[in-house]
């Protein structure tokens, strides 16, 4: 109060000619200016962040947007919230007159370097060199402009993008529209990679599995994927194939596009053993107009999460898709019932070998179940087909390594 320095005024950064005014505090302005510079240099993640802030003026950031996290409503009527963007968390407030003010910004201005080191999500081109798959970062985040291009959305938990590409290659070949493993190996594919030490979803992460849209840890990755999908919207026949926990990233990305009214009517999608709710994924797929194959997902009979809401998924397909007739719905219900019966019989056998309950493991018991399963892997050859089924269902990465032993 005794300083002779002039008080810096808030600066309007959007809404000059239309929409609601968006101002920014002096504390947040330097970071915003650096992001603008990066965006002008072509850093696509910075473009996303700057555009996200500017969209406040158009009123496009509301509580239905997946990456907006509500915070608090103050007595004076202002509403504080956090916007999660690539490399940046923006704390802003909505005032009673409808205008917005950016209060704070936390940004990784070296985001591009982190992407180069595969420490942030990114898009890669996967090609096979001899017997090895190699993944190369695509700096612009755009897929190859080829009709019927296949794009994998990988799970987390891989040590690097090359390993993710190797595991994704065999899995995307299982999609009905992929053309099989030979086509995948010949043409390669693009891959959206989400780094992380742990896999996404699954029985242990039960809450994230059944409510994939609420998993804030994936918002950054999902927004980057949504931008990739938006840029590819005019390419015909693109197939988006999520493997395991990648289903959550795809679900969130589709929801982001749906909230903006984007349509992907020339594209399709498929889930390979999803570790998050396939019913949430199908609803998001319908919202953007994806053309879906007869089968939308492939699950193992012991994939608890992947099978959990299949009946709701079947009903939603029958209600929303013209080509998905009542006969197809009934057929899928019968097949789903057979899968559940097979799972029940298998769990009874498993109880005798591993000393577990014959019922499907509850989320709270998942850790104990997997511990017992891990101990059984070493003797899988001695328990015949049941060992193979068990390992392939619950430890799929290890199963790929042990195939030759069965």
mmCIF file of C-alpha atoms in Angstrom:
data_model
loop_
_atom_site.group_PDB
_atom_site.id
_atom_site.type_symbol
_atom_site.label_atom_id
_atom_site.label_comp_id
_atom_site.label_asym_id
_atom_site.label_seq_id
_atom_site.Cartn_x
_atom_site.Cartn_y
_atom_site.Cartn_z
ATOM 1 C CA UNK A 1 0.000 0.000 0.000
ATOM 2 C CA UNK A 2 3.021 2.325 0.437
ATOM 3 C CA UNK A 3 4.678 1.354 -2.840
ATOM 4 C CA UNK A 4 5.167 3.974 -5.533
ATOM 5 C CA UNK A 5 4.876 1.324 -8.260
ATOM 6 C CA UNK A 6 1.728 1.480 -10.361
ATOM 7 C CA UNK A 7 -0.704 -1.381 -9.914
ATOM 8 C CA UNK A 8 -0.757 -3.573 -13.021
ATOM 9 C CA UNK A 9 -4.215 -3.883 -14.517
ATOM 10 C CA UNK A 10 -5.721 -7.106 -15.696
ATOM 11 C CA UNK A 11 -5.377 -7.659 -19.439
ATOM 12 C CA UNK A 12 -8.166 -8.760 -21.751
ATOM 13 C CA UNK A 13 -6.989 -11.737 -23.832
ATOM 14 C CA UNK A 14 -10.242 -12.814 -25.520
ATOM 15 C CA UNK A 15 -13.750 -11.559 -26.183
ATOM 16 C CA UNK A 16 -12.677 -8.228 -27.644
ATOM 17 C CA UNK A 17 -15.321 -8.167 -30.370
ATOM 18 C CA UNK A 18 -17.711 -11.001 -29.544
ATOM 19 C CA UNK A 19 -18.562 -13.275 -26.671
ATOM 20 C CA UNK A 20 -17.769 -12.781 -23.009
ATOM 21 C CA UNK A 21 -14.631 -10.878 -21.949
ATOM 22 C CA UNK A 22 -11.729 -13.005 -20.718
ATOM 23 C CA UNK A 23 -9.082 -11.248 -18.631
ATOM 24 C CA UNK A 24 -5.915 -12.553 -17.041
ATOM 25 C CA UNK A 25 -4.164 -11.539 -13.832
ATOM 26 C CA UNK A 26 -0.639 -10.059 -13.959
ATOM 27 C CA UNK A 27 0.662 -13.174 -12.190
ATOM 28 C CA UNK A 28 -0.620 -15.518 -14.903
ATOM 29 C CA UNK A 29 0.048 -13.289 -17.917
ATOM 30 C CA UNK A 30 3.803 -14.090 -18.417
ATOM 31 C CA UNK A 31 3.112 -17.822 -18.702
ATOM 32 C CA UNK A 32 0.239 -17.173 -21.094
ATOM 33 C CA UNK A 33 2.504 -15.020 -23.313
ATOM 34 C CA UNK A 34 5.107 -17.787 -23.468
ATOM 35 C CA UNK A 35 2.431 -20.276 -24.493
ATOM 36 C CA UNK A 36 1.280 -17.913 -27.250
ATOM 37 C CA UNK A 37 4.857 -17.748 -28.564
ATOM 38 C CA UNK A 38 5.113 -21.538 -28.593
ATOM 39 C CA UNK A 39 1.771 -21.813 -30.370
ATOM 40 C CA UNK A 40 2.927 -19.412 -33.082
ATOM 41 C CA UNK A 41 6.009 -21.595 -33.592
ATOM 42 C CA UNK A 42 3.789 -24.566 -34.380
ATOM 43 C CA UNK A 43 3.739 -26.471 -31.084
ATOM 44 C CA UNK A 44 0.362 -28.178 -31.451
ATOM 45 C CA UNK A 45 -0.042 -28.839 -27.727
ATOM 46 C CA UNK A 46 0.455 -25.096 -27.071
ATOM 47 C CA UNK A 47 -2.144 -24.303 -29.755
ATOM 48 C CA UNK A 48 -4.605 -26.541 -27.902
ATOM 49 C CA UNK A 49 -3.896 -24.802 -24.611
ATOM 50 C CA UNK A 50 -4.211 -21.245 -25.958
ATOM 51 C CA UNK A 51 -7.388 -22.108 -27.874
ATOM 52 C CA UNK A 52 -8.826 -23.729 -24.769
ATOM 53 C CA UNK A 53 -8.356 -20.510 -22.823
ATOM 54 C CA UNK A 54 -9.838 -18.415 -25.640
ATOM 55 C CA UNK A 55 -12.905 -20.659 -25.783
ATOM 56 C CA UNK A 56 -13.955 -19.255 -22.447
ATOM 57 C CA UNK A 57 -15.119 -16.196 -24.391
ATOM 58 C CA UNK A 58 -17.408 -18.314 -26.546
ATOM 59 C CA UNK A 59 -18.841 -20.079 -23.515
ATOM 60 C CA UNK A 60 -17.671 -23.462 -24.814
ATOM 61 C CA UNK A 61 -15.984 -24.454 -21.579
ATOM 62 C CA UNK A 62 -18.776 -25.550 -19.279
ATOM 63 C CA UNK A 63 -19.225 -28.272 -16.719
ATOM 64 C CA UNK A 64 -20.158 -30.833 -19.385
ATOM 65 C CA UNK A 65 -16.692 -30.559 -20.866
ATOM 66 C CA UNK A 66 -14.656 -33.478 -19.677
ATOM 67 C CA UNK A 67 -11.522 -31.516 -18.846
ATOM 68 C CA UNK A 68 -13.210 -28.837 -16.696
ATOM 69 C CA UNK A 69 -13.024 -29.584 -13.001
ATOM 70 C CA UNK A 70 -15.364 -27.575 -10.707
ATOM 71 C CA UNK A 71 -13.761 -26.017 -7.665
ATOM 72 C CA UNK A 72 -15.803 -23.637 -5.522
ATOM 73 C CA UNK A 73 -18.606 -21.079 -5.611
ATOM 74 C CA UNK A 74 -17.914 -17.968 -3.549
ATOM 75 C CA UNK A 75 -20.358 -15.750 -1.679
ATOM 76 C CA UNK A 76 -20.098 -12.971 -4.236
ATOM 77 C CA UNK A 77 -21.382 -15.294 -6.950
ATOM 78 C CA UNK A 78 -18.060 -16.034 -8.628
ATOM 79 C CA UNK A 79 -17.477 -19.657 -9.577
ATOM 80 C CA UNK A 80 -13.916 -20.977 -9.505
ATOM 81 C CA UNK A 81 -12.837 -23.948 -11.596
ATOM 82 C CA UNK A 82 -9.764 -25.679 -13.034
ATOM 83 C CA UNK A 83 -9.244 -26.294 -16.746
ATOM 84 C CA UNK A 84 -6.903 -29.218 -17.506
ATOM 85 C CA UNK A 85 -5.044 -28.728 -20.789
ATOM 86 C CA UNK A 86 -1.909 -30.325 -22.297
ATOM 87 C CA UNK A 87 1.044 -29.245 -20.194
ATOM 88 C CA UNK A 88 -1.038 -26.716 -18.308
ATOM 89 C CA UNK A 89 -3.551 -26.368 -15.481
ATOM 90 C CA UNK A 90 -5.524 -23.130 -15.583
ATOM 91 C CA UNK A 91 -7.391 -21.860 -12.533
ATOM 92 C CA UNK A 92 -10.108 -19.445 -13.622
ATOM 93 C CA UNK A 93 -13.310 -17.948 -12.321
ATOM 94 C CA UNK A 94 -16.653 -17.131 -13.849
ATOM 95 C CA UNK A 95 -18.086 -13.848 -12.618
ATOM 96 C CA UNK A 96 -21.762 -13.039 -12.036
ATOM 97 C CA UNK A 97 -21.849 -10.960 -15.257
ATOM 98 C CA UNK A 98 -20.718 -13.998 -17.287
ATOM 99 C CA UNK A 99 -17.161 -12.781 -17.894
ATOM 100 C CA UNK A 100 -14.102 -14.893 -17.047
ATOM 101 C CA UNK A 101 -10.825 -14.199 -15.324
ATOM 102 C CA UNK A 102 -7.734 -16.412 -15.502
ATOM 103 C CA UNK A 103 -6.245 -16.436 -11.995
ATOM 104 C CA UNK A 104 -3.287 -18.828 -12.115
ATOM 105 C CA UNK A 105 -1.467 -20.962 -14.661
ATOM 106 C CA UNK A 106 0.841 -23.897 -14.021
ATOM 107 C CA UNK A 107 2.600 -24.850 -17.253
ATOM 108 C CA UNK A 108 5.391 -27.147 -18.441
ATOM 109 C CA UNK A 109 6.984 -24.877 -21.030
ATOM 110 C CA UNK A 110 9.383 -27.717 -21.880
ATOM 111 C CA UNK A 111 6.440 -29.947 -22.801
ATOM 112 C CA UNK A 112 7.877 -30.662 -26.250
ATOM 113 C CA UNK A 113 11.085 -32.003 -24.702
ATOM 114 C CA UNK A 114 9.034 -34.190 -22.372
ATOM 115 C CA UNK A 115 7.154 -35.553 -25.385
ATOM 116 C CA UNK A 116 10.464 -36.283 -27.118
ATOM 117 C CA UNK A 117 11.450 -38.383 -24.096
ATOM 118 C CA UNK A 118 8.067 -40.181 -24.134
ATOM 119 C CA UNK A 119 7.252 -38.728 -20.717
ATOM 120 C CA UNK A 120 4.062 -37.122 -22.047
ATOM 121 C CA UNK A 121 1.313 -38.509 -24.305
ATOM 122 C CA UNK A 122 1.882 -38.336 -28.021
ATOM 123 C CA UNK A 123 1.153 -39.788 -31.441
ATOM 124 C CA UNK A 124 3.633 -42.223 -32.980
ATOM 125 C CA UNK A 125 4.042 -44.012 -36.278
ATOM 126 C CA UNK A 126 4.693 -47.725 -35.761
ATOM 127 C CA UNK A 127 6.660 -49.638 -38.399
ATOM 128 C CA UNK A 128 8.225 -53.084 -38.360
ATOM 129 C CA UNK A 129 11.964 -53.381 -38.988
ATOM 130 C CA UNK A 130 12.821 -57.049 -39.286
ATOM 131 C CA UNK A 131 11.359 -58.699 -36.204
ATOM 132 C CA UNK A 132 11.148 -55.509 -34.144
ATOM 133 C CA UNK A 133 8.510 -52.795 -33.991
ATOM 134 C CA UNK A 134 9.723 -49.206 -33.830
ATOM 135 C CA UNK A 135 7.686 -46.146 -32.873
ATOM 136 C CA UNK A 136 8.571 -42.645 -34.141
ATOM 137 C CA UNK A 137 7.028 -39.530 -32.599
ATOM 138 C CA UNK A 138 4.883 -37.447 -34.950
ATOM 139 C CA UNK A 139 5.523 -33.856 -33.867
ATOM 140 C CA UNK A 140 2.352 -32.441 -35.428
ATOM 141 C CA UNK A 141 0.103 -35.053 -33.844
ATOM 142 C CA UNK A 142 -1.517 -35.981 -37.183
ATOM 143 C CA UNK A 143 -2.046 -39.488 -38.526
ATOM 144 C CA UNK A 144 -0.972 -40.581 -42.009
ATOM 145 C CA UNK A 145 -3.427 -39.245 -44.600
ATOM 146 C CA UNK A 146 -4.385 -42.628 -46.020
ATOM 147 C CA UNK A 147 -7.791 -44.189 -46.355
ATOM 148 C CA UNK A 148 -8.535 -47.020 -43.915
ATOM 149 C CA UNK A 149 -5.599 -46.050 -41.689
ATOM 150 C CA UNK A 150 -5.410 -48.014 -38.442
ATOM 151 C CA UNK A 151 -4.712 -46.135 -35.216
ATOM 152 C CA UNK A 152 -3.998 -47.911 -31.940
ATOM 153 C CA UNK A 153 -4.781 -46.306 -28.590
ATOM 154 C CA UNK A 154 -2.418 -48.050 -26.217
ATOM 155 C CA UNK A 155 -2.703 -48.915 -22.570
ATOM 156 C CA UNK A 156 -0.191 -47.504 -20.077
ATOM 157 C CA UNK A 157 2.388 -49.569 -18.229
ATOM 158 C CA UNK A 158 4.823 -50.059 -21.116
ATOM 159 C CA UNK A 159 8.456 -49.132 -20.613
ATOM 160 C CA UNK A 160 8.631 -47.208 -23.907
ATOM 161 C CA UNK A 161 6.641 -46.550 -27.116
ATOM 162 C CA UNK A 162 8.484 -49.334 -28.989
ATOM 163 C CA UNK A 163 7.215 -51.897 -26.483
ATOM 164 C CA UNK A 164 3.717 -50.416 -26.677
ATOM 165 C CA UNK A 165 3.813 -50.687 -30.476
ATOM 166 C CA UNK A 166 4.938 -54.312 -30.299
ATOM 167 C CA UNK A 167 2.081 -55.278 -27.984
ATOM 168 C CA UNK A 168 -0.486 -53.142 -29.829
ATOM 169 C CA UNK A 169 0.375 -54.652 -33.231
ATOM 170 C CA UNK A 170 -0.924 -58.116 -32.384
ATOM 171 C CA UNK A 171 -3.988 -56.716 -30.666
ATOM 172 C CA UNK A 172 -5.207 -54.287 -33.313
ATOM 173 C CA UNK A 173 -4.964 -57.150 -35.810
ATOM 174 C CA UNK A 174 -7.915 -58.665 -33.912
ATOM 175 C CA UNK A 175 -10.258 -55.884 -35.000
ATOM 176 C CA UNK A 176 -12.688 -57.174 -37.661
ATOM 177 C CA UNK A 177 -11.804 -54.371 -40.084
ATOM 178 C CA UNK A 178 -8.019 -54.517 -39.619
ATOM 179 C CA UNK A 179 -7.292 -57.041 -42.354
ATOM 180 C CA UNK A 180 -5.343 -59.227 -39.951
ATOM 181 C CA UNK A 181 -1.738 -59.410 -38.864
ATOM 182 C CA UNK A 182 -0.225 -59.443 -42.362
ATOM 183 C CA UNK A 183 -1.791 -56.114 -43.260
ATOM 184 C CA UNK A 184 -0.768 -54.586 -39.970
ATOM 185 C CA UNK A 185 2.842 -55.703 -40.438
ATOM 186 C CA UNK A 186 2.954 -54.549 -44.061
ATOM 187 C CA UNK A 187 1.359 -51.112 -43.650
ATOM 188 C CA UNK A 188 2.200 -50.324 -40.044
ATOM 189 C CA UNK A 189 -0.120 -48.136 -38.038
ATOM 190 C CA UNK A 190 -0.285 -44.961 -35.993
ATOM 191 C CA UNK A 191 -0.408 -45.183 -32.212
ATOM 192 C CA UNK A 192 -1.533 -42.815 -29.474
ATOM 193 C CA UNK A 193 0.738 -43.531 -26.516
ATOM 194 C CA UNK A 194 -0.025 -42.682 -22.882
ATOM 195 C CA UNK A 195 3.014 -43.047 -20.601
ATOM 196 C CA UNK A 196 2.689 -44.353 -17.068
ATOM 197 C CA UNK A 197 4.021 -47.018 -14.742
ATOM 198 C CA UNK A 198 0.661 -48.707 -14.209
ATOM 199 C CA UNK A 199 -1.998 -50.034 -16.508
ATOM 200 C CA UNK A 200 -5.250 -48.134 -16.868
ATOM 201 C CA UNK A 201 -8.457 -49.469 -15.334
ATOM 202 C CA UNK A 202 -9.008 -53.124 -14.574
ATOM 203 C CA UNK A 203 -10.434 -54.788 -11.526
ATOM 204 C CA UNK A 204 -7.939 -53.317 -9.069
ATOM 205 C CA UNK A 205 -8.732 -49.774 -10.299
ATOM 206 C CA UNK A 206 -12.446 -50.493 -10.117
ATOM 207 C CA UNK A 207 -13.763 -46.945 -9.758
ATOM 208 C CA UNK A 208 -11.738 -45.681 -12.713
ATOM 209 C CA UNK A 209 -12.888 -48.700 -14.700
ATOM 210 C CA UNK A 210 -16.621 -48.204 -14.286
ATOM 211 C CA UNK A 211 -16.430 -44.399 -14.518
ATOM 212 C CA UNK A 212 -13.733 -43.728 -17.125
ATOM 213 C CA UNK A 213 -14.932 -40.190 -17.817
ATOM 214 C CA UNK A 214 -14.006 -39.167 -14.263
ATOM 215 C CA UNK A 215 -10.355 -40.249 -14.437
ATOM 216 C CA UNK A 216 -8.621 -36.853 -14.350
ATOM 217 C CA UNK A 217 -5.180 -38.417 -14.861
ATOM 218 C CA UNK A 218 -6.114 -39.142 -18.474
ATOM 219 C CA UNK A 219 -7.612 -35.764 -19.443
ATOM 220 C CA UNK A 220 -4.361 -34.494 -20.938
ATOM 221 C CA UNK A 221 -3.887 -37.585 -23.083
ATOM 222 C CA UNK A 222 -7.549 -37.650 -24.115
ATOM 223 C CA UNK A 223 -7.476 -34.022 -25.284
ATOM 224 C CA UNK A 224 -4.422 -34.694 -27.451
ATOM 225 C CA UNK A 225 -6.135 -37.753 -28.931
ATOM 226 C CA UNK A 226 -9.302 -35.729 -29.541
ATOM 227 C CA UNK A 227 -7.241 -33.166 -31.486
ATOM 228 C CA UNK A 228 -5.692 -35.975 -33.559
ATOM 229 C CA UNK A 229 -9.153 -37.383 -34.276
ATOM 230 C CA UNK A 230 -10.495 -33.966 -35.201
ATOM 231 C CA UNK A 231 -7.635 -33.360 -37.644
ATOM 232 C CA UNK A 232 -8.324 -36.772 -39.224
ATOM 233 C CA UNK A 233 -12.087 -36.306 -39.528
ATOM 234 C CA UNK A 234 -12.017 -35.949 -43.357
ATOM 235 C CA UNK A 235 -9.881 -39.065 -43.955
ATOM 236 C CA UNK A 236 -12.119 -41.962 -44.960
ATOM 237 C CA UNK A 237 -12.189 -45.272 -43.169
ATOM 238 C CA UNK A 238 -9.951 -44.518 -40.189
ATOM 239 C CA UNK A 239 -10.155 -47.288 -37.592
ATOM 240 C CA UNK A 240 -9.534 -46.340 -33.949
ATOM 241 C CA UNK A 241 -8.613 -49.458 -31.968
ATOM 242 C CA UNK A 242 -8.141 -49.257 -28.201
ATOM 243 C CA UNK A 243 -6.224 -52.064 -26.523
ATOM 244 C CA UNK A 244 -6.945 -52.855 -22.885
ATOM 245 C CA UNK A 245 -6.837 -49.626 -20.789
ATOM 246 C CA UNK A 246 -6.607 -47.481 -23.922
ATOM 247 C CA UNK A 247 -10.407 -47.798 -23.922
ATOM 248 C CA UNK A 248 -10.554 -45.074 -21.251
ATOM 249 C CA UNK A 249 -8.502 -42.607 -23.315
ATOM 250 C CA UNK A 250 -10.635 -43.292 -26.401
ATOM 251 C CA UNK A 251 -13.864 -42.903 -24.406
ATOM 252 C CA UNK A 252 -12.778 -39.535 -23.040
ATOM 253 C CA UNK A 253 -11.574 -38.314 -26.450
ATOM 254 C CA UNK A 254 -14.891 -39.223 -28.072
ATOM 255 C CA UNK A 255 -16.769 -37.431 -25.284
ATOM 256 C CA UNK A 256 -14.694 -34.280 -25.851
ATOM 257 C CA UNK A 257 -15.510 -34.344 -29.568
ATOM 258 C CA UNK A 258 -19.194 -35.020 -28.915
ATOM 259 C CA UNK A 259 -19.394 -32.002 -26.604
ATOM 260 C CA UNK A 260 -18.184 -29.856 -29.516
ATOM 261 C CA UNK A 261 -20.587 -31.337 -32.023
ATOM 262 C CA UNK A 262 -17.843 -33.072 -34.050
ATOM 263 C CA UNK A 263 -18.945 -36.005 -36.236
ATOM 264 C CA UNK A 264 -16.763 -38.915 -37.379
ATOM 265 C CA UNK A 265 -19.254 -40.650 -39.653
ATOM 266 C CA UNK A 266 -16.572 -42.038 -41.997
ATOM 267 C CA UNK A 267 -14.629 -43.644 -39.142
ATOM 268 C CA UNK A 268 -15.043 -46.744 -37.002
ATOM 269 C CA UNK A 269 -13.750 -48.041 -33.660
ATOM 270 C CA UNK A 270 -13.096 -51.271 -31.787
ATOM 271 C CA UNK A 271 -12.098 -52.273 -28.252
ATOM 272 C CA UNK A 272 -9.695 -55.146 -27.652
ATOM 273 C CA UNK A 273 -10.297 -56.515 -24.154
ATOM 274 C CA UNK A 274 -11.294 -53.147 -22.649
ATOM 275 C CA UNK A 275 -10.288 -52.519 -19.039
ATOM 276 C CA UNK A 276 -12.887 -49.761 -18.641
ATOM 277 C CA UNK A 277 -16.637 -49.677 -19.274
ATOM 278 C CA UNK A 278 -17.417 -50.572 -22.906
ATOM 279 C CA UNK A 279 -20.930 -49.214 -22.417
ATOM 280 C CA UNK A 280 -19.542 -45.724 -21.736
ATOM 281 C CA UNK A 281 -17.422 -46.122 -24.877
ATOM 282 C CA UNK A 282 -20.388 -47.133 -27.039
ATOM 283 C CA UNK A 283 -22.396 -44.133 -25.871
ATOM 284 C CA UNK A 284 -19.543 -41.799 -26.792
ATOM 285 C CA UNK A 285 -19.115 -43.582 -30.143
ATOM 286 C CA UNK A 286 -22.797 -43.079 -30.944
ATOM 287 C CA UNK A 287 -22.540 -39.401 -30.024
ATOM 288 C CA UNK A 288 -19.937 -38.741 -32.749
ATOM 289 C CA UNK A 289 -21.626 -40.936 -35.360
ATOM 290 C CA UNK A 290 -19.004 -43.686 -35.696
ATOM 291 C CA UNK A 291 -19.947 -46.523 -38.055
ATOM 292 C CA UNK A 292 -19.466 -49.667 -35.994
ATOM 293 C CA UNK A 293 -18.835 -53.237 -37.068
ATOM 294 C CA UNK A 294 -21.051 -56.155 -36.068
ATOM 295 C CA UNK A 295 -18.761 -56.565 -33.069
ATOM 296 C CA UNK A 296 -17.642 -53.505 -31.115
ATOM 297 C CA UNK A 297 -15.374 -55.223 -28.603
ATOM 298 C CA UNK A 298 -13.549 -58.460 -27.951
ATOM 299 C CA UNK A 299 -13.356 -59.795 -24.411
ATOM 300 C CA UNK A 300 -12.040 -62.851 -22.636
ATOM 301 C CA UNK A 301 -14.575 -64.743 -20.554
ATOM 302 C CA UNK A 302 -12.679 -63.672 -17.421
ATOM 303 C CA UNK A 303 -12.527 -59.957 -18.299
ATOM 304 C CA UNK A 304 -14.761 -58.814 -15.476
ATOM 305 C CA UNK A 305 -14.784 -55.130 -16.467
ATOM 306 C CA UNK A 306 -15.093 -55.804 -20.189
ATOM 307 C CA UNK A 307 -18.100 -58.082 -19.618
ATOM 308 C CA UNK A 308 -19.672 -56.216 -16.713
ATOM 309 C CA UNK A 309 -22.081 -53.973 -18.666
ATOM 310 C CA UNK A 310 -22.366 -55.876 -21.954
ATOM 311 C CA UNK A 311 -26.144 -56.168 -21.598
ATOM 312 C CA UNK A 312 -26.475 -52.373 -21.352
ATOM 313 C CA UNK A 313 -24.145 -52.059 -24.347
ATOM 314 C CA UNK A 314 -26.273 -54.466 -26.396
ATOM 315 C CA UNK A 315 -29.429 -52.547 -25.507
ATOM 316 C CA UNK A 316 -27.847 -49.219 -26.459
ATOM 317 C CA UNK A 317 -26.728 -50.611 -29.807
ATOM 318 C CA UNK A 318 -30.209 -51.955 -30.545
ATOM 319 C CA UNK A 319 -31.723 -48.578 -29.629
ATOM 320 C CA UNK A 320 -29.254 -46.395 -31.567
ATOM 321 C CA UNK A 321 -27.977 -48.366 -34.595
ATOM 322 C CA UNK A 322 -30.276 -48.992 -37.550
ATOM 323 C CA UNK A 323 -28.387 -52.100 -38.680
ATOM 324 C CA UNK A 324 -28.250 -53.656 -35.226
ATOM 325 C CA UNK A 325 -31.486 -55.634 -35.301
ATOM 326 C CA UNK A 326 -33.370 -57.331 -32.519
ATOM 327 C CA UNK A 327 -32.124 -60.686 -33.794
ATOM 328 C CA UNK A 328 -28.508 -59.544 -33.515
ATOM 329 C CA UNK A 329 -29.175 -58.223 -30.009
ATOM 330 C CA UNK A 330 -30.702 -61.543 -28.883
ATOM 331 C CA UNK A 331 -27.832 -63.502 -30.445
ATOM 332 C CA UNK A 332 -25.275 -61.350 -28.617
ATOM 333 C CA UNK A 333 -27.160 -61.785 -25.343
ATOM 334 C CA UNK A 334 -27.018 -65.572 -25.727
ATOM 335 C CA UNK A 335 -23.295 -65.462 -26.519
ATOM 336 C CA UNK A 336 -22.714 -63.225 -23.515
ATOM 337 C CA UNK A 337 -24.601 -65.675 -21.311
ATOM 338 C CA UNK A 338 -22.392 -68.533 -22.530
ATOM 339 C CA UNK A 339 -19.315 -66.498 -21.681
ATOM 340 C CA UNK A 340 -20.553 -65.922 -18.142
ATOM 341 C CA UNK A 341 -21.306 -69.638 -17.716
ATOM 342 C CA UNK A 342 -17.809 -70.497 -18.912
ATOM 343 C CA UNK A 343 -16.324 -68.004 -16.513
ATOM 344 C CA UNK A 344 -18.267 -69.513 -13.623
ATOM 345 C CA UNK A 345 -17.040 -73.011 -14.424
ATOM 346 C CA UNK A 346 -13.490 -71.768 -14.770
ATOM 347 C CA UNK A 347 -13.573 -69.964 -11.423
ATOM 348 C CA UNK A 348 -14.694 -73.185 -9.761
ATOM 349 C CA UNK A 349 -11.642 -74.977 -11.190
ATOM 350 C CA UNK A 350 -9.406 -72.099 -10.189
ATOM 351 C CA UNK A 351 -10.585 -72.364 -6.605
ATOM 352 C CA UNK A 352 -9.298 -75.913 -6.415
ATOM 353 C CA UNK A 353 -5.869 -74.942 -7.735
ATOM 354 C CA UNK A 354 -5.271 -71.567 -6.088
ATOM 355 C CA UNK A 355 -7.439 -71.895 -2.960
ATOM 356 C CA UNK A 356 -9.679 -68.986 -3.966
ATOM 357 C CA UNK A 357 -13.401 -68.399 -3.725
ATOM 358 C CA UNK A 358 -15.353 -69.912 -6.591
ATOM 359 C CA UNK A 359 -17.165 -66.626 -7.179
ATOM 360 C CA UNK A 360 -15.747 -63.896 -9.402
ATOM 361 C CA UNK A 361 -13.282 -61.831 -7.373
ATOM 362 C CA UNK A 362 -14.640 -58.614 -5.898
ATOM 363 C CA UNK A 363 -12.618 -55.431 -6.466
ATOM 364 C CA UNK A 364 -11.354 -55.500 -2.890
ATOM 365 C CA UNK A 365 -10.041 -59.044 -3.360
ATOM 366 C CA UNK A 366 -8.396 -58.415 -6.717
ATOM 367 C CA UNK A 367 -4.888 -57.975 -5.316
ATOM 368 C CA UNK A 368 -5.013 -61.316 -3.492
ATOM 369 C CA UNK A 369 -6.420 -63.000 -6.572
ATOM 370 C CA UNK A 370 -3.654 -61.718 -8.841
ATOM 371 C CA UNK A 371 -0.990 -62.640 -6.282
ATOM 372 C CA UNK A 372 -2.210 -66.227 -6.293
ATOM 373 C CA UNK A 373 -2.395 -66.164 -10.074
ATOM 374 C CA UNK A 374 1.160 -64.880 -10.337
ATOM 375 C CA UNK A 375 2.351 -67.803 -8.250
ATOM 376 C CA UNK A 376 0.525 -70.199 -10.575
ATOM 377 C CA UNK A 377 2.176 -68.813 -13.712
ATOM 378 C CA UNK A 378 5.408 -70.641 -12.967
ATOM 379 C CA UNK A 379 3.579 -73.966 -12.995
ATOM 380 C CA UNK A 380 1.189 -73.102 -15.817
ATOM 381 C CA UNK A 381 2.516 -75.966 -17.942
ATOM 382 C CA UNK A 382 1.439 -78.437 -15.282
ATOM 383 C CA UNK A 383 -2.182 -77.333 -15.115
ATOM 384 C CA UNK A 384 -2.856 -77.692 -18.813
ATOM 385 C CA UNK A 385 -5.466 -75.667 -20.606
ATOM 386 C CA UNK A 386 -6.721 -74.023 -17.442
ATOM 387 C CA UNK A 387 -3.296 -72.509 -16.850
ATOM 388 C CA UNK A 388 -3.245 -71.090 -20.370
ATOM 389 C CA UNK A 389 -6.727 -69.604 -19.938
ATOM 390 C CA UNK A 390 -5.850 -68.138 -16.583
ATOM 391 C CA UNK A 391 -2.638 -66.454 -17.712
ATOM 392 C CA UNK A 392 -4.089 -65.144 -20.980
ATOM 393 C CA UNK A 393 -7.023 -63.604 -19.116
ATOM 394 C CA UNK A 394 -5.285 -61.921 -16.223
ATOM 395 C CA UNK A 395 -1.652 -61.512 -17.309
ATOM 396 C CA UNK A 396 -1.901 -61.007 -21.087
ATOM 397 C CA UNK A 397 1.549 -59.475 -21.542
ATOM 398 C CA UNK A 398 3.205 -62.371 -19.737
ATOM 399 C CA UNK A 399 1.031 -64.786 -21.706
ATOM 400 C CA UNK A 400 2.530 -63.539 -24.965
ATOM 401 C CA UNK A 401 5.983 -64.391 -23.642
ATOM 402 C CA UNK A 402 4.926 -67.848 -22.420
ATOM 403 C CA UNK A 403 2.915 -68.991 -25.449
ATOM 404 C CA UNK A 404 5.584 -71.404 -26.614
ATOM 405 C CA UNK A 405 5.515 -73.218 -23.279
ATOM 406 C CA UNK A 406 1.880 -74.278 -23.448
#
